[in-house]
Coordinates of C-alpha atoms in Angstrom, one line a residue:
Chain A
M1 CA 0.0 0.0 0.0
S2 CA 1.5 3.4 -0.9
Q3 CA 0.4 6.6 0.5
L4 CA -0.1 10.1 -0.6
I5 CA 2.9 12.6 -0.3
Y6 CA 2.0 16.1 0.3
N7 CA 3.7 18.9 -1.5
P8 CA 6.0 21.1 0.7
F9 CA 5.1 24.6 1.6
D10 CA 5.7 26.7 -1.5
R11 CA 8.2 29.1 -0.2
E12 CA 7.6 31.4 -3.2
M13 CA 4.1 32.1 -1.7
H14 CA 4.8 31.9 2.0
P15 CA 6.6 34.6 4.0
P16 CA 10.0 33.8 5.4
Y17 CA 10.7 33.4 9.1
L18 CA 12.9 36.5 9.2
S19 CA 11.2 39.5 7.8
P20 CA 13.1 42.4 9.4
E21 CA 10.6 45.2 8.7
Y22 CA 8.2 43.1 11.0
K23 CA 10.4 43.7 14.0
S24 CA 9.0 40.8 16.2
T25 CA 10.6 38.4 13.8
L26 CA 14.1 39.4 14.7
L27 CA 14.1 37.4 18.0
R28 CA 11.7 34.7 17.0
A29 CA 12.7 33.5 13.6
P30 CA 14.6 30.2 13.6
S31 CA 18.1 30.8 12.3
Q32 CA 19.1 27.3 11.4
P33 CA 18.0 25.6 8.2
L34 CA 14.9 23.4 8.4
V35 CA 15.5 19.5 8.6
V36 CA 13.5 18.0 5.8
V37 CA 11.1 15.2 6.7
K38 CA 10.5 12.2 4.5
Q39 CA 6.8 12.1 5.0
S40 CA 5.4 9.1 7.1
L41 CA 2.0 8.2 8.6
S42 CA 3.1 10.4 11.5
E43 CA 2.8 13.7 9.5
L44 CA 0.1 12.4 7.3
S45 CA -2.3 12.3 10.1
G46 CA -4.1 15.0 12.0
P47 CA -7.1 16.0 14.2
V48 CA -10.6 15.4 12.6
F49 CA -13.3 17.9 13.6
G50 CA -17.0 17.9 12.6
D51 CA -20.5 19.4 13.4
T52 CA -20.1 18.8 17.1
N53 CA -17.2 21.3 17.2
V54 CA -19.3 24.1 15.8
G55 CA -22.0 25.8 17.9
P56 CA -25.3 26.7 16.3
L57 CA -24.4 30.4 16.1
D58 CA -20.7 30.1 15.6
H59 CA -21.1 30.9 11.7
D60 CA -22.6 34.2 12.6
L61 CA -20.4 36.5 14.7
T62 CA -23.2 39.1 14.7
K63 CA -25.3 36.7 16.8
N64 CA -22.9 34.5 18.9
A65 CA -22.1 37.0 21.7
R66 CA -25.2 39.3 21.8
R67 CA -26.1 40.7 25.3
N68 CA -28.6 43.5 24.7
G69 CA -28.7 44.1 21.0
E70 CA -26.9 44.0 17.7
P71 CA -23.2 44.7 17.4
L72 CA -22.2 48.0 15.9
G73 CA -20.6 48.3 12.5
E74 CA -21.0 47.3 8.9
R75 CA -22.6 43.8 8.6
I76 CA -20.8 41.6 6.1
V77 CA -21.0 38.0 4.8
V78 CA -17.8 36.2 3.7
H79 CA -17.9 33.1 1.6
G80 CA -15.6 31.0 -0.4
K81 CA -14.1 27.5 -1.1
V82 CA -11.3 25.5 0.4
T83 CA -9.4 23.5 -2.1
D84 CA -6.1 21.9 -2.4
E85 CA -3.4 22.9 -5.0
N86 CA -4.9 20.4 -7.4
G87 CA -8.2 22.2 -7.2
R88 CA -9.9 19.4 -5.2
P89 CA -12.3 20.6 -2.6
V90 CA -11.5 20.1 1.0
P91 CA -14.9 19.0 2.5
F92 CA -15.8 19.1 6.1
T93 CA -12.7 20.9 7.3
L94 CA -12.8 23.3 10.2
I95 CA -12.2 27.1 9.9
E96 CA -11.7 29.1 13.0
I97 CA -12.2 32.8 12.8
W98 CA -11.2 35.7 15.0
Q99 CA -11.1 39.6 14.5
A100 CA -11.2 43.0 15.9
N101 CA -14.6 44.7 16.2
A102 CA -15.9 47.7 14.0
A103 CA -13.8 50.2 16.1
G104 CA -10.5 48.2 15.6
R105 CA -10.6 46.8 19.2
Y106 CA -9.9 43.2 20.1
V107 CA -11.6 41.6 23.0
H108 CA -8.1 40.2 24.1
K109 CA -7.2 41.6 27.5
V110 CA -3.8 42.6 26.3
D111 CA -5.1 45.0 23.6
Q112 CA -5.1 48.4 25.2
H113 CA -5.9 50.4 22.1
D114 CA -8.2 53.3 23.2
A115 CA -11.2 52.3 21.1
P116 CA -14.4 51.0 22.5
L117 CA -15.3 47.3 23.1
D118 CA -18.7 46.2 21.8
P119 CA -20.7 44.4 24.5
N120 CA -22.5 42.5 21.8
F121 CA -19.4 41.4 19.8
L122 CA -16.8 38.8 20.7
G123 CA -15.2 38.4 17.3
A124 CA -14.7 34.7 17.4
G125 CA -16.4 32.0 15.4
R126 CA -16.1 28.8 13.6
V127 CA -17.5 27.2 10.5
L128 CA -17.2 23.7 8.8
T129 CA -16.8 23.5 5.0
D130 CA -19.6 21.6 3.2
A131 CA -19.1 18.4 1.0
E132 CA -17.9 20.7 -1.9
G133 CA -15.4 22.7 0.3
N134 CA -17.6 25.8 0.5
Y135 CA -18.1 27.9 3.6
K136 CA -20.0 31.0 4.5
F137 CA -20.2 33.2 7.8
Y138 CA -21.6 36.5 8.8
T139 CA -19.7 39.0 10.8
I140 CA -19.1 42.9 11.3
K141 CA -16.3 44.5 9.0
P142 CA -13.3 44.8 11.4
G143 CA -11.7 48.2 11.9
A144 CA -8.1 49.1 11.4
Y145 CA -6.0 49.5 14.5
P146 CA -2.6 51.0 15.6
W147 CA 0.3 48.8 16.7
G148 CA 3.8 49.3 18.0
N149 CA 5.9 48.1 15.1
H150 CA 7.1 51.5 14.0
H151 CA 5.9 55.1 14.2
N152 CA 2.3 55.6 13.0
A153 CA 1.9 51.9 12.2
W154 CA -1.7 50.8 11.5
R155 CA -2.8 47.2 10.6
P156 CA -5.2 47.1 7.7
N157 CA -8.7 45.8 8.2
H158 CA -8.3 42.0 8.4
I159 CA -9.9 38.7 9.6
H160 CA -7.8 36.0 11.1
F161 CA -8.3 32.3 10.0
S162 CA -7.0 29.0 11.2
L163 CA -7.6 25.9 8.9
F164 CA -6.7 22.2 9.5
G165 CA -7.1 20.4 6.3
P166 CA -6.5 16.5 6.0
N167 CA -3.3 16.3 8.2
I168 CA -0.9 18.4 10.1
T169 CA 1.1 19.2 7.0
T170 CA -1.9 21.2 5.7
R171 CA -2.3 23.4 8.8
L172 CA -2.7 27.0 7.9
V173 CA -3.2 30.2 9.9
T174 CA -3.7 33.3 7.7
Q175 CA -5.4 36.6 7.5
M176 CA -8.0 37.9 4.9
Y177 CA -7.7 41.7 3.9
F178 CA -10.3 43.8 2.0
P179 CA -10.0 45.3 -1.5
G180 CA -8.7 48.8 -1.9
D181 CA -7.3 49.1 1.6
P182 CA -4.7 52.0 1.6
L183 CA -3.0 50.6 4.6
L184 CA -1.8 47.4 2.8
Q185 CA 1.2 49.1 1.1
Y186 CA 2.6 50.1 4.6
D187 CA 1.9 46.8 6.5
P188 CA 5.0 44.7 7.1
I189 CA 2.9 41.7 8.0
F190 CA 1.1 41.8 4.6
L191 CA 4.3 42.8 2.8
G192 CA 6.1 39.8 4.5
V193 CA 4.4 37.8 1.8
P194 CA 6.4 37.5 -1.4
P195 CA 4.8 39.7 -4.1
K196 CA 3.6 36.7 -6.0
G197 CA 1.3 35.7 -3.1
R198 CA 0.0 39.0 -1.9
D199 CA -3.1 39.2 -4.1
L200 CA -4.3 35.9 -2.7
L201 CA -4.8 37.4 0.7
I202 CA -7.2 40.1 -0.5
S203 CA -10.7 39.3 -0.7
T204 CA -13.1 40.4 -3.5
F205 CA -16.2 42.3 -3.2
D206 CA -19.1 40.0 -4.3
L207 CA -22.3 41.5 -5.4
D208 CA -23.9 38.1 -5.9
I209 CA -23.4 37.1 -2.3
T210 CA -24.4 40.6 -1.0
E211 CA -27.7 40.3 0.6
P212 CA -30.1 43.1 -0.3
A213 CA -30.7 45.6 2.5
F214 CA -28.8 43.4 4.8
A215 CA -25.0 42.7 4.3
L216 CA -22.2 43.4 1.9
G217 CA -20.6 40.2 0.5
Y218 CA -16.9 39.2 0.1
R219 CA -15.4 36.2 -1.4
F220 CA -12.2 34.6 -0.1
D221 CA -10.9 31.2 -1.2
F222 CA -8.2 29.0 0.5
V223 CA -5.9 26.8 -1.2
L224 CA -4.1 24.2 1.1
R225 CA -1.2 22.1 0.3
G226 CA -2.1 19.3 -2.0
S227 CA -0.8 15.7 -2.5
K228 CA 1.7 15.0 -5.2
A229 CA 0.6 11.5 -6.2
T230 CA -2.8 9.7 -6.0
P231 CA -1.9 6.0 -5.9
F232 CA -5.3 5.1 -4.4
E233 CA -7.1 6.4 -7.4
T234 CA -7.9 4.1 -10.3
V235 CA -9.7 6.5 -12.6
Chain B
M1 CA -3.5 26.4 -7.9
L2 CA -1.2 28.4 -5.7
Q3 CA -1.1 27.8 -1.9
T4 CA -2.7 30.6 0.2
P5 CA 0.1 32.4 2.0
S6 CA 0.5 32.0 5.7
Q7 CA 0.2 35.1 8.1
T8 CA 1.0 35.4 11.8
V9 CA -1.4 34.2 14.5
G10 CA -0.6 37.6 16.0
P11 CA -0.9 38.5 19.7
Y12 CA -4.5 38.4 20.2
F13 CA -5.6 34.8 19.2
A14 CA -6.5 33.7 22.7
Y15 CA -10.3 34.5 22.7
G16 CA -10.6 32.7 19.3
L17 CA -8.4 29.7 19.6
T18 CA -7.8 29.1 23.4
P19 CA -10.8 30.8 24.9
E20 CA -11.4 28.8 27.9
Q21 CA -7.9 28.6 29.1
Y22 CA -7.9 32.5 29.0
L23 CA -11.3 32.7 30.6
Y24 CA -13.2 34.1 27.6
D25 CA -16.9 33.2 27.2
F26 CA -16.5 31.0 24.1
K27 CA -16.2 27.2 24.0
S28 CA -12.7 25.9 23.3
L29 CA -12.2 23.5 20.3
V30 CA -9.7 21.6 22.3
G31 CA -7.7 22.1 25.5
N32 CA -4.5 20.8 26.9
Q33 CA -5.7 17.4 28.1
L34 CA -5.1 14.9 25.4
V35 CA -6.3 12.3 28.0
D36 CA -8.3 12.7 31.2
P37 CA -5.5 12.5 33.8
L38 CA -8.0 11.4 36.5
N39 CA -9.0 8.3 34.5
T40 CA -5.7 7.5 32.9
P41 CA -3.2 5.8 35.2
D42 CA -0.3 6.2 32.9
A43 CA -0.9 10.0 32.1
I44 CA 2.1 12.1 31.9
T45 CA 2.4 15.9 32.2
I46 CA 4.5 17.6 29.6
T47 CA 5.6 21.2 30.5
G48 CA 7.9 23.6 28.8
R49 CA 8.7 27.1 27.8
V50 CA 9.4 28.9 24.6
F51 CA 12.4 31.2 24.5
D52 CA 13.3 34.0 22.2
G53 CA 16.7 35.0 20.9
Q54 CA 17.6 36.9 24.0
G55 CA 16.6 33.9 26.3
Q56 CA 13.4 35.5 27.4
P57 CA 10.3 33.2 27.8
I58 CA 7.6 34.0 25.2
A59 CA 4.3 34.9 26.7
D60 CA 2.2 34.9 23.7
A61 CA 2.9 31.6 21.8
M62 CA 0.3 29.0 21.0
I63 CA 1.5 25.4 21.1
E64 CA -0.2 22.5 19.4
L65 CA 0.5 18.9 20.3
W66 CA -0.3 16.1 18.1
D67 CA 0.1 12.4 19.1
P68 CA 0.2 10.5 15.8
A69 CA 0.0 7.0 17.5
N70 CA -3.2 7.7 19.5
K71 CA -4.6 10.4 17.2
R72 CA -4.9 12.9 20.0
F73 CA -4.6 16.6 19.7
G74 CA -4.3 19.5 22.2
R75 CA -3.5 23.2 22.3
F76 CA -2.3 25.6 25.0
G77 CA -1.2 29.2 25.0
T78 CA 1.9 30.4 27.1
G79 CA 0.0 33.5 28.4
T80 CA -1.7 32.1 31.5
D81 CA 1.0 30.5 33.5
P82 CA 3.1 32.9 35.7
Q83 CA 6.3 31.4 34.3
N84 CA 4.8 31.3 30.8
R85 CA 4.9 27.5 30.7
F86 CA 2.8 25.3 28.4
V87 CA 1.3 22.3 30.1
F88 CA -0.3 19.2 28.5
Q89 CA -1.6 15.9 29.9
A90 CA -1.1 13.1 27.6
T91 CA 0.2 9.4 27.5
K92 CA 3.5 8.6 25.9
P93 CA 2.7 7.7 22.2
G94 CA 3.5 4.3 20.8
S95 CA 5.3 3.8 17.7
V96 CA 4.1 4.9 14.2
D97 CA 5.8 3.3 11.2
G98 CA 8.4 1.9 13.4
Q99 CA 9.6 5.3 14.5
A100 CA 10.7 6.2 18.1
P101 CA 7.8 7.5 20.2
H102 CA 7.2 11.2 19.6
F103 CA 4.7 14.0 19.5
W104 CA 4.5 16.7 16.8
V105 CA 4.7 20.2 18.2
I106 CA 3.5 23.0 16.2
V107 CA 4.4 26.6 17.3
F108 CA 2.6 29.7 16.5
M109 CA 3.3 33.2 17.7
R110 CA 3.5 36.9 16.9
G111 CA 6.7 37.4 15.1
Q112 CA 6.3 34.3 13.1
L113 CA 4.6 34.8 9.7
I114 CA 4.4 31.1 9.3
H115 CA 4.2 28.3 12.0
S116 CA 7.1 26.0 13.0
Y117 CA 7.0 22.3 13.3
T118 CA 9.2 20.2 15.7
R119 CA 9.1 16.8 17.2
L120 CA 9.3 15.9 20.9
Y121 CA 11.1 12.7 21.6
F122 CA 11.8 11.2 24.9
A123 CA 15.3 11.2 26.4
D124 CA 14.6 7.8 28.3
E125 CA 14.0 6.0 25.0
A126 CA 17.7 5.9 23.9
D127 CA 17.5 2.7 22.0
L128 CA 14.5 3.5 20.0
N129 CA 15.7 7.0 19.4
A130 CA 19.1 5.8 18.1
A131 CA 17.0 3.7 15.5
D132 CA 14.6 6.5 14.5
P133 CA 14.9 7.4 10.8
L134 CA 14.2 11.1 11.2
L135 CA 16.3 11.6 14.3
N136 CA 19.1 10.2 12.4
T137 CA 18.9 12.9 9.6
V138 CA 19.3 15.5 12.3
P139 CA 23.0 16.7 12.9
T140 CA 24.2 14.7 15.9
E141 CA 25.0 17.8 18.0
R142 CA 21.5 19.1 17.6
R143 CA 19.5 16.0 18.4
A144 CA 19.4 16.8 22.1
T145 CA 17.2 19.8 21.3
L146 CA 14.4 17.3 20.5
L147 CA 14.5 15.2 23.7
A148 CA 12.1 15.8 26.5
Q149 CA 13.7 15.2 29.8
K150 CA 12.1 13.1 32.5
A151 CA 10.5 15.2 35.4
P152 CA 8.3 14.4 38.3
G153 CA 5.0 13.2 36.8
G154 CA 6.2 13.4 33.2
Y155 CA 8.5 15.4 31.1
T156 CA 9.9 18.9 30.3
F157 CA 10.6 20.2 26.9
D158 CA 11.8 23.7 26.2
I159 CA 11.8 25.3 22.9
F160 CA 14.5 27.6 21.8
M161 CA 13.8 29.8 18.7
Q162 CA 17.3 31.0 18.3
G163 CA 20.7 30.7 20.1
D164 CA 23.3 28.0 20.9
N165 CA 20.5 25.5 21.8
E166 CA 18.2 26.4 19.0
T167 CA 15.5 23.7 18.6
V168 CA 15.5 21.7 15.4
F169 CA 12.6 22.7 13.3
F170 CA 11.4 20.6 10.4
E171 CA 10.2 21.1 6.8
V172 CA 7.3 18.6 6.8

């Protein structure tokens, strides 16, 4: 019996460990070369999640933390597809979501940015892809916020995502940005990605998914590492 | 199709990824107990810290632990322990593919635009370690960085991002 071998991380698409303009990398980037693994069943396994890991309102961040009303801000709906590099859908995989509120403030206790918290918004959610790899969730458009990397540094509006895929080699944590954001050209986290990969992190406005008189729609697709060979398939 | 680029987990992941540990009102996907220690006589505790290039413990890392033999997964942030330790309850994994017992450890943090993978082997499995195919591809002088050391109730495993004892990280 042979097994699938997954393509390595495409280092022309992913940011390097050391990215000096993003100052926190200086003391945290490994300096020694990575040791290459010959893939085995150990790496080609990973946690499996399902419906039981997603709460009934976790796909709607405008509803899953309400106390006395609706959260403030611009309601949006985000949808897309998770595939591998070969274009095959990644069905029933978990997507974890977290973000700042409309004012650019995170619920996290360490975030001391002088912008208001929203009592009706946590900013965390989860969604499972369907049988075709599609996902959709509702939220509030996150605000930009300042950070300490350099003078007058601001993060562009973004939503954080964590994905698993079929095994631990396909693990992905990333951020989705919004089209036309003037802060992107100044953001060392976004610019840490090689030029070839940057556009893939910017969502597109989608009038077809926009819900009349309710929410603006954005599309964002994910492409996870794919397998090199498919020895199990006979077709 | 081109792979979606990675971005950092950032400093504010806790309410989304490790909410119960950090006392946020959101159900955690998983915690740090790969087994229930009360019902598992051979449970071990694994503790460690993550150090930056100046030898300072990192307070905003997220560690994921994957036991490939028992298919168990856990996650813990280094921001709640006063010494910035991560703590897991697990059992020592058995062998997969004839390899020495090991966990995969995935490290995420602010200051890493893409996550890092390392393996936790056990210092008290010298014979199995000596025959492990992956460990044998690691330069001899760096292998010790992958060995968890026996401690009361379990093992300790510190992770060094840089420096003389820089942990071996893998291209998986």
